[in-house]
PDB file of C-alpha atoms in Angstrom:
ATOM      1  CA  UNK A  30     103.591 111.891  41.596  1.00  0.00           C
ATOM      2  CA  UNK A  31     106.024 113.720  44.190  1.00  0.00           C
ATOM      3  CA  UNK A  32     108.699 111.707  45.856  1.00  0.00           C
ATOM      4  CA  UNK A  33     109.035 111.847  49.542  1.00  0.00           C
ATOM      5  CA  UNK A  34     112.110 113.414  50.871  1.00  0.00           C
ATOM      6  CA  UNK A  35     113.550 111.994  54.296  1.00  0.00           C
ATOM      7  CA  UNK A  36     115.066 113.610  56.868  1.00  0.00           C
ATOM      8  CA  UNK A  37     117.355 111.981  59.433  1.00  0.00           C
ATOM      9  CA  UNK A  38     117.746 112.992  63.071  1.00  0.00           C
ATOM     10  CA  UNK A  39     121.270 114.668  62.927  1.00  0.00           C
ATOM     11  CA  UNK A  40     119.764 117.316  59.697  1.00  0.00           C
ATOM     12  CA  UNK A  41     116.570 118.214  62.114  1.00  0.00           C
ATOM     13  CA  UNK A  42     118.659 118.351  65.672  1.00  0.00           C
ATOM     14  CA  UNK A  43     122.237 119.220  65.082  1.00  0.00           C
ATOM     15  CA  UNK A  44     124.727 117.333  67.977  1.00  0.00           C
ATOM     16  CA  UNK A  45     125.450 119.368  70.791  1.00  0.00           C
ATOM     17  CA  UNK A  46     128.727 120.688  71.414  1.00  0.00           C
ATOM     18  CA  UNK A  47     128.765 119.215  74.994  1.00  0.00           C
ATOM     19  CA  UNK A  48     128.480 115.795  75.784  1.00  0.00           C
ATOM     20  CA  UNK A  49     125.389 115.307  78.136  1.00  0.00           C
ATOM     21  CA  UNK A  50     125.830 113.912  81.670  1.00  0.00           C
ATOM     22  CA  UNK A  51     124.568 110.271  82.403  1.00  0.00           C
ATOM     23  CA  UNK A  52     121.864 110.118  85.736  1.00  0.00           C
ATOM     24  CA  UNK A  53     120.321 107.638  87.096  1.00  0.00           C
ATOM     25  CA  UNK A  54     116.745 107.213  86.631  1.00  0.00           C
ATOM     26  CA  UNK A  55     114.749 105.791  89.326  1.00  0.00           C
ATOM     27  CA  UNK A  56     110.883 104.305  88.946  1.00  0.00           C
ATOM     28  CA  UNK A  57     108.548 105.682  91.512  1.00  0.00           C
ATOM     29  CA  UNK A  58     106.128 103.123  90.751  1.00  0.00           C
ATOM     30  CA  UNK A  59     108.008  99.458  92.009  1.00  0.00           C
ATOM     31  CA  UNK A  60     104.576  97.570  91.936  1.00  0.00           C
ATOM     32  CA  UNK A  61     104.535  94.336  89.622  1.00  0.00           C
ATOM     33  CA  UNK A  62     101.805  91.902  89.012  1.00  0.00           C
ATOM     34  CA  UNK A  63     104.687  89.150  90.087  1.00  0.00           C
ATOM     35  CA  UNK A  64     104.694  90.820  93.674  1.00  0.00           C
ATOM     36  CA  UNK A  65     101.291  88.352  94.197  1.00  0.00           C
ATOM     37  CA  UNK A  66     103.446  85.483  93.468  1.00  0.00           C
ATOM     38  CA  UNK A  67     104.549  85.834  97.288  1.00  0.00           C
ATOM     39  CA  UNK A  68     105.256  82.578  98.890  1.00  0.00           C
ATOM     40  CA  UNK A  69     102.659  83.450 101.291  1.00  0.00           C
ATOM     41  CA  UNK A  70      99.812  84.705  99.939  1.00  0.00           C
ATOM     42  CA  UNK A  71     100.141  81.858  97.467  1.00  0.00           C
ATOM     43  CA  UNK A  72     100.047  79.138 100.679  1.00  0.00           C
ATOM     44  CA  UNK A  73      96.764  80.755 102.447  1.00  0.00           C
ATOM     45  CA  UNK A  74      95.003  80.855  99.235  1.00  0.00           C
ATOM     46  CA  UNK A  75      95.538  77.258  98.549  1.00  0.00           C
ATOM     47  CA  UNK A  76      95.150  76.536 101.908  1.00  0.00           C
ATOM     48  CA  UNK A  77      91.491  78.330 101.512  1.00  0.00           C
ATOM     49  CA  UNK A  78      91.152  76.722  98.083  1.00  0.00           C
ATOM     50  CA  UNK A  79      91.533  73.335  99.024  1.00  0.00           C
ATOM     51  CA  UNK A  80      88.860  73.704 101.866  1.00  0.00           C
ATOM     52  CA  UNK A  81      86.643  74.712  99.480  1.00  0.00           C
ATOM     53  CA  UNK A  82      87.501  71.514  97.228  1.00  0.00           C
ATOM     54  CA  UNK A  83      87.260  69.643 100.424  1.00  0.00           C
ATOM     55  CA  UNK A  84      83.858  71.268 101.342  1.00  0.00           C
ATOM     56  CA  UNK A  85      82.467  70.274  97.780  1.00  0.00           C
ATOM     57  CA  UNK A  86      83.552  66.355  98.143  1.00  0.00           C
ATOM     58  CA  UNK A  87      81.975  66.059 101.248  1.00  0.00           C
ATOM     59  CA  UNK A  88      78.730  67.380  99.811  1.00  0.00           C
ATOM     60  CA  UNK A  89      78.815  65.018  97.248  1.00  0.00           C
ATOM     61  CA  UNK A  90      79.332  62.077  99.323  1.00  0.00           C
ATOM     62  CA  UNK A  91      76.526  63.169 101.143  1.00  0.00           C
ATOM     63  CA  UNK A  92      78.151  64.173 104.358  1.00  0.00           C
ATOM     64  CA  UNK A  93      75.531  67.240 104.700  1.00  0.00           C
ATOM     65  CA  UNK A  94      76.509  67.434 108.588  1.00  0.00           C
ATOM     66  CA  UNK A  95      79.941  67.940 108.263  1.00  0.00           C
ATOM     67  CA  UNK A  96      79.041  70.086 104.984  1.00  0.00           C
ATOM     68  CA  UNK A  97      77.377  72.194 107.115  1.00  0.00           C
ATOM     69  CA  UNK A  98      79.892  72.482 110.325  1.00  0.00           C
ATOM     70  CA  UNK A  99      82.843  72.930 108.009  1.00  0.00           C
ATOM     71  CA  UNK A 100      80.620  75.553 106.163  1.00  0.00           C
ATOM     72  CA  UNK A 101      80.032  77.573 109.853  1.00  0.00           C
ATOM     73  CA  UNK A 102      84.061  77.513 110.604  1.00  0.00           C
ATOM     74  CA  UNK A 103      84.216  79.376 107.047  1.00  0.00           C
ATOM     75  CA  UNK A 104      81.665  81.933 107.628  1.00  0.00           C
ATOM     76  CA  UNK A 105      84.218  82.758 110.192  1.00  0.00           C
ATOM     77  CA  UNK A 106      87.998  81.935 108.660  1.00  0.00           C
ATOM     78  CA  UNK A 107      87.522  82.955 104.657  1.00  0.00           C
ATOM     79  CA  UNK A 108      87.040  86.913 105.975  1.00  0.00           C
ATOM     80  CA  UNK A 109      90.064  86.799 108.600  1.00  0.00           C
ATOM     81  CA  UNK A 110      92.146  84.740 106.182  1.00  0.00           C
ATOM     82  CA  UNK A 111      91.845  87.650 103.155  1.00  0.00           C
ATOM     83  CA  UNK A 112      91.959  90.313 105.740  1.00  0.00           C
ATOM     84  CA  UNK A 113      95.152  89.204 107.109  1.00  0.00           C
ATOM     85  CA  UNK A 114      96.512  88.406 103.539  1.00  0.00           C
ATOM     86  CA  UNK A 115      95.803  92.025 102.651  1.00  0.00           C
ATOM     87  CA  UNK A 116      97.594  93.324 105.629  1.00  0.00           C
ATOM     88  CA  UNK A 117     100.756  91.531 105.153  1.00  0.00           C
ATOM     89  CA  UNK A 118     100.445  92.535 101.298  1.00  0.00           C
ATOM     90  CA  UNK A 119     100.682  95.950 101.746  1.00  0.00           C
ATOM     91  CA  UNK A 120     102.830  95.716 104.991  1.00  0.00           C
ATOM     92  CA  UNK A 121     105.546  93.557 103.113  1.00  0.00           C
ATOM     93  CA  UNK A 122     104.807  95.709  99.847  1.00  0.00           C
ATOM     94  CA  UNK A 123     108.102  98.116  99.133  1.00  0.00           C
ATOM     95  CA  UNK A 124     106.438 101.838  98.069  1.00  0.00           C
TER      96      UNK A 124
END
């Protein structure tokens, strides 16, 4: 059986002669899955949530009218509500 032979670093690259300048490094992709934790964002979708919640009580209770008007005012408010979320996402959003 033949033994292994290790290398280091310093036998493969020798140290340079000159000491290397630091720079600074800069990311040119800030985006971060915690950006969506924006105060918000976070408000209008509970706001939207908790409609929803509301809508689902309401049609258990048997309140089928109200069900239904609160269900016409959504048709209208879910679209403008994610629309406008998305807009001040990306308008707020640091590229």
């Amino acid at each position: 059986m033949r033994k292994t032979k290790g290398l280091t670093f310093r036998k493969i690259f020798p140290p340079s002669p000159t000491r290397p300048r630091p720079f600074k490094a800069y990311s040119f992709v800030p985006f971060s899955p915690l950006a969506m934790l924006d105060p918000t964002i976070l408000t209008i979708g509970g706001i939207v949530l908790g409609i929803a919640v509301i809508e689902r009580i309401l049609e258990r209770w048997g309140v089928i009218d109200l069900v239904d008007q609160l269900a016409k005012v959504m048709r209208f408010i879910l679209p403008v509500a994610f629309y406008s979320a998305l807009i001040y996402f990306f308008a707020t959003f640091m590229f």
